[in-house]
Short mmCIF file of C-alpha atoms and ligand atoms in Angstrom, two decimals:
data_model
loop_
_atom_site.label_atom_id
_atom_site.label_comp_id
_atom_site.label_asym_id
_atom_site.label_seq_id
_atom_site.Cartn_x
_atom_site.Cartn_y
_atom_site.Cartn_z
CA MET L 238 5.87 279.91 -20.17
CA LYS L 239 9.49 279.63 -19.08
CA LYS L 240 9.17 283.01 -17.44
CA LEU L 241 6.06 281.93 -15.57
CA VAL L 242 7.81 278.82 -14.29
CA SER L 243 10.72 280.85 -12.97
CA ILE L 244 8.41 283.36 -11.33
CA VAL L 245 6.53 280.55 -9.61
CA LEU L 246 9.82 278.95 -8.56
CA ILE L 247 11.16 282.20 -7.17
CA ALA L 248 7.91 282.81 -5.33
CA LEU L 249 8.09 279.33 -3.83
CA LEU L 250 11.68 279.86 -2.80
CA VAL L 251 10.87 283.16 -1.15
CA LEU L 252 7.93 281.59 0.68
CA THR L 253 10.04 278.68 1.91
CA VAL L 254 12.77 280.95 3.20
CA PHE L 255 10.17 283.17 4.82
CA ALA L 256 8.41 280.24 6.50
CA GLY L 257 11.75 278.94 7.68
CA CYS L 258 12.53 282.22 9.35
CA SER L 259 9.20 282.95 10.94
CA GLN L 260 8.48 279.46 12.28
CA LYS L 261 11.60 278.80 14.29
CA GLN L 262 11.15 275.33 15.69
CA MET L 263 11.79 274.52 19.31
CA THR L 264 14.70 272.16 18.87
CA VAL L 265 15.94 269.88 21.63
CA GLN L 266 18.45 267.04 21.82
CA LYS L 267 17.02 263.62 20.94
CA GLY L 268 13.43 264.59 21.72
CA LYS L 269 14.40 265.07 25.36
CA LEU L 270 15.07 268.11 27.46
CA LEU L 271 18.76 267.72 28.20
CA MET L 272 19.73 269.85 31.17
CA ALA L 273 23.34 270.43 32.13
CA THR L 274 24.14 270.93 35.78
CA ASN L 275 26.97 270.50 38.27
CA ALA L 276 25.53 268.30 41.00
CA GLU L 277 27.86 269.35 43.82
CA PHE L 278 25.72 272.22 44.97
CA PRO L 279 23.24 271.31 47.70
CA PRO L 280 20.34 272.04 48.06
CA TYR L 281 20.03 273.04 44.38
CA GLU L 282 21.59 269.87 42.93
CA TYR L 283 23.42 266.99 44.51
CA HIS L 284 23.71 263.23 44.38
CA GLU L 285 21.52 261.00 46.46
CA GLY L 286 22.61 257.47 45.61
CA ASP L 287 22.39 257.22 41.84
CA ALA L 288 19.92 260.06 41.52
CA ILE L 289 20.51 263.77 41.10
CA VAL L 290 18.11 265.56 43.41
CA GLY L 291 17.57 269.11 44.64
CA ILE L 292 15.56 272.23 43.89
CA ASP L 293 16.81 272.60 40.31
CA ALA L 294 16.31 268.92 39.48
CA GLU L 295 12.72 268.99 40.75
CA VAL L 296 11.77 272.30 39.13
CA ALA L 297 13.32 271.12 35.84
CA ALA L 298 11.28 267.91 35.98
CA LEU L 299 8.07 269.95 36.27
CA ILE L 300 9.16 272.25 33.41
CA ALA L 301 9.87 269.23 31.18
CA GLU L 302 6.49 267.74 32.05
CA LYS L 303 4.73 271.00 31.16
CA ILE L 304 6.36 271.23 27.76
CA GLY L 305 5.86 267.52 27.11
CA LEU L 306 9.47 266.35 27.13
CA GLU L 307 11.38 263.84 29.18
CA LEU L 308 14.06 265.40 31.37
CA GLU L 309 17.59 264.09 31.18
CA ILE L 310 20.30 265.54 33.43
CA ALA L 311 23.98 265.72 32.50
CA ASP L 312 26.31 266.24 35.47
CA VAL L 313 29.29 268.23 34.17
CA ASP L 314 31.88 270.73 35.41
CA PHE L 315 30.25 274.06 36.19
CA ASP L 316 32.45 275.98 33.77
CA SER L 317 31.49 273.72 30.87
CA ILE L 318 27.73 274.35 31.21
CA ILE L 319 27.59 277.68 29.36
CA PRO L 320 29.87 276.61 26.45
CA GLY L 321 27.84 273.40 26.15
CA VAL L 322 24.51 275.25 26.06
CA GLN L 323 25.95 277.76 23.61
CA SER L 324 27.12 275.05 21.20
CA GLY L 325 23.84 273.12 21.42
CA LYS L 326 25.30 270.12 23.24
CA TYR L 327 22.78 270.71 26.06
CA ASP L 328 19.31 272.22 25.73
CA MET L 329 19.50 274.23 28.91
CA GLY L 330 21.67 274.85 31.94
CA MET L 331 20.23 274.91 35.45
CA ALA L 332 22.77 274.96 38.23
CA GLY L 333 22.01 277.67 40.76
CA MET L 334 23.37 279.81 37.98
CA THR L 335 23.61 283.55 38.55
CA VAL L 336 22.51 285.96 35.84
CA THR L 337 25.42 288.25 34.98
CA ASP L 338 25.94 290.77 32.18
CA GLU L 339 28.98 288.88 31.03
CA ARG L 340 27.07 285.58 30.72
CA LEU L 341 24.26 287.39 28.89
CA GLN L 342 26.76 288.08 26.11
CA SER L 343 26.88 284.38 25.25
CA ILE L 344 23.55 282.89 26.37
CA ASN L 345 19.99 283.91 27.28
CA PHE L 346 18.36 283.50 30.67
CA THR L 347 14.78 282.82 31.73
CA ASP L 348 13.14 284.87 34.46
CA SER L 349 14.79 284.42 37.82
CA TYR L 350 13.44 281.71 40.15
CA ALA L 351 15.61 282.32 43.23
CA THR L 352 17.84 284.88 44.87
CA ALA L 353 21.15 284.19 46.51
CA VAL L 354 24.04 285.90 48.21
CA GLN L 355 27.73 285.13 48.09
CA VAL L 356 29.02 284.47 51.59
CA VAL L 357 32.36 283.68 53.18
CA ILE L 358 32.94 280.39 55.04
CA VAL L 359 35.76 280.35 57.58
CA LYS L 360 36.94 278.07 60.35
CA ALA L 361 34.96 278.85 63.48
CA ASP L 362 38.16 279.94 65.29
CA SER L 363 39.46 281.99 62.35
CA ASP L 364 40.92 285.48 62.78
CA ILE L 365 38.80 286.51 59.79
CA LYS L 366 35.83 288.15 61.48
CA SER L 367 34.47 290.20 58.60
CA ILE L 368 35.01 290.84 54.92
CA ASP L 369 37.50 293.60 55.83
CA ASP L 370 39.87 290.90 57.09
CA LEU L 371 40.15 289.10 53.74
CA GLU L 372 43.08 291.15 52.44
CA GLY L 373 46.19 288.95 52.24
CA LYS L 374 44.25 285.74 52.95
CA LYS L 375 44.04 282.60 50.82
CA ILE L 376 40.60 282.30 49.27
CA GLY L 377 39.13 279.07 47.87
CA VAL L 378 36.40 279.16 45.19
CA GLN L 379 34.70 276.92 42.66
CA GLN L 380 36.16 277.53 39.22
CA GLY L 381 34.03 279.60 36.87
CA THR L 382 31.54 280.75 39.49
CA THR L 383 30.65 284.30 40.41
CA GLY L 384 32.49 283.74 43.71
CA HIS L 385 35.62 283.06 41.63
CA ILE L 386 35.12 286.21 39.55
CA TYR L 387 34.43 288.51 42.53
CA ALA L 388 37.33 287.11 44.57
CA GLU L 389 39.75 287.61 41.70
CA ASP L 390 38.45 291.11 40.95
CA ASP L 391 38.71 292.18 44.59
CA TYR L 392 41.82 290.38 45.83
CA GLY L 393 43.78 289.40 42.69
CA SER L 394 44.29 285.95 41.18
CA ASP L 395 47.30 285.16 43.40
CA ALA L 396 45.04 285.17 46.43
CA VAL L 397 42.56 282.75 44.88
CA THR L 398 42.77 278.96 44.66
CA LEU L 399 40.39 277.27 42.21
CA TYR L 400 38.55 274.01 42.89
CA GLN L 401 36.40 271.87 40.62
CA ASN L 402 33.52 272.08 43.10
CA GLY L 403 32.51 273.66 46.39
CA ALA L 404 32.97 270.47 48.42
CA LEU L 405 36.66 270.30 47.45
CA ALA L 406 37.13 273.96 48.38
CA VAL L 407 35.59 273.26 51.79
CA GLU L 408 37.87 270.21 52.30
CA SER L 409 40.79 272.50 51.61
CA LEU L 410 39.54 275.03 54.15
CA LYS L 411 39.28 272.28 56.77
CA SER L 412 42.82 271.13 56.13
CA GLY L 413 44.11 274.71 56.28
CA LYS L 414 45.22 275.07 52.65
CA VAL L 415 42.96 278.09 52.25
CA ASP L 416 41.70 280.53 54.91
CA CYS L 417 38.16 280.92 53.59
CA VAL L 418 35.77 279.89 50.85
CA ILE L 419 33.51 282.28 48.92
CA ILE L 420 30.36 280.52 47.77
CA ASP L 421 26.56 280.89 47.50
CA ASN L 422 24.69 281.03 50.83
CA GLU L 423 22.57 277.88 50.61
CA PRO L 424 25.41 275.49 49.69
CA ALA L 425 27.47 277.30 52.35
CA LYS L 426 24.82 276.53 54.98
CA SER L 427 24.71 272.94 53.92
CA TYR L 428 28.53 272.53 54.06
CA VAL L 429 28.69 274.18 57.48
CA LYS L 430 25.97 271.87 58.75
CA GLU L 431 27.78 268.79 57.49
CA ASN L 432 31.25 269.78 58.69
CA GLU L 433 32.13 270.63 62.25
CA GLY L 434 34.17 273.71 63.11
CA LEU L 435 33.09 275.95 60.24
CA ALA L 436 31.18 279.23 60.31
CA ILE L 437 29.69 281.72 57.85
CA LEU L 438 30.63 285.39 58.22
CA ASP L 439 27.72 287.72 58.89
CA THR L 440 28.66 290.05 56.07
CA GLU L 441 27.04 289.31 52.75
CA TYR L 442 29.40 289.58 49.82
CA ALA L 443 27.10 290.03 46.79
CA ASN L 444 23.42 289.62 45.92
CA GLU L 445 22.44 287.54 42.92
CA ASN L 446 19.55 286.06 40.92
CA TYR L 447 19.42 282.48 39.68
CA ALA L 448 17.92 281.62 36.30
CA ILE L 449 17.97 278.91 33.62
CA CYS L 450 20.17 279.48 30.58
CA VAL L 451 19.25 278.59 27.00
CA SER L 452 21.12 279.13 23.71
CA LYS L 453 20.63 282.44 21.95
CA GLU L 454 19.80 280.36 18.85
CA ASN L 455 16.81 278.75 20.51
CA ASP L 456 14.25 281.45 21.27
CA ALA L 457 11.35 279.02 20.98
CA LEU L 458 12.81 276.79 23.69
CA LEU L 459 13.61 279.81 25.87
CA LYS L 460 9.98 280.91 25.60
CA ALA L 461 8.61 277.42 26.30
CA VAL L 462 10.85 276.95 29.35
CA ASN L 463 10.16 280.46 30.61
CA ASP L 464 6.39 280.14 30.19
CA ALA L 465 6.44 276.85 32.10
CA LEU L 466 8.63 278.36 34.82
CA LYS L 467 6.33 281.38 35.15
CA GLU L 468 3.31 279.10 35.65
CA LEU L 469 5.18 277.04 38.22
CA ILE L 470 6.18 280.17 40.13
CA ALA L 471 2.63 281.60 39.91
CA ASP L 472 0.90 278.43 41.18
CA GLY L 473 3.30 278.02 44.10
CA SER L 474 4.99 274.83 42.83
CA VAL L 475 8.47 276.36 42.90
CA GLN L 476 7.97 277.67 46.44
CA LYS L 477 6.78 274.24 47.56
CA ILE L 478 9.97 272.64 46.26
CA VAL L 479 12.13 275.37 47.83
CA ASP L 480 10.38 274.87 51.20
CA LYS L 481 11.01 271.14 51.01
CA TYR L 482 14.77 271.63 50.58
CA ILE L 483 15.19 274.83 52.62
CA PRO L 484 13.04 274.49 55.72
CA ALA L 485 12.37 277.80 57.49
CA GLU L 486 14.73 278.28 60.43
N1 LIG R 645 25.76 281.06 41.59
C1 LIG R 645 27.12 280.83 41.24
C2 LIG R 645 27.34 281.12 39.77
O1 LIG R 645 26.43 281.14 39.01
C3 LIG R 645 27.60 279.43 41.56
C4 LIG R 645 26.82 278.32 40.94
C5 LIG R 645 27.46 276.96 41.10
N2 LIG R 645 26.54 275.94 40.77
C6 LIG R 645 26.78 274.61 40.78
N3 LIG R 645 25.83 273.82 40.49
N4 LIG R 645 27.93 274.17 41.10
O2 LIG R 645 28.45 281.30 39.33
#
């Protein structure tokens, strides 16, 4: 009898462990979809009054709706998004974030929903006419971005000044503290439009893909977000939002 009881108990234990492994739950913070972003990156995310608006904010709202969760956005420093997603503080990161091999070591990405290029902003009257003129110049970048990584790899860390966001880097360019800013093309266009006397070099610096990052521990959430994103790309919803924020020239 005793033996039977232990066999049953062991069987139950094995079943519980098995069920626990195979049915990984989609876990989120507080029953909401908590997205981390850095809302200094128009037209992907920026402040409009009290609200955070932009392509990422709107696509994320549709994703949350599709998976039946309420979206909450946390506006944090760009370089704290990945650690925060990794540790489970945020459910996902969406911030015009480029997929890189290095980032894939610590987090997972959904399919890509946009492409981008790194460009160089200069003063309109600058002697920097192409990327070949960057040697020996002072380069401003947003800390933790791909622009930061490329600039340091290509020109060394002494040449690079780090800023908490793109807007501050552009302010510094205007006041002459740096000679150029390396940043993604769409925010670059928006900064050049808002500030007189700036120009974007014709040469493209690097091509990239944007995607949403999710913890490696949360495959169920990654799948849910990715499935929703795929549907929104397929039915044209993502394109509609992009067209609203990036009107064809
Ligand atoms: N695409 C670049 C990267 O992933 C810059 C993204 C910056 N995004 C932001 N919301 N500030 O590194």
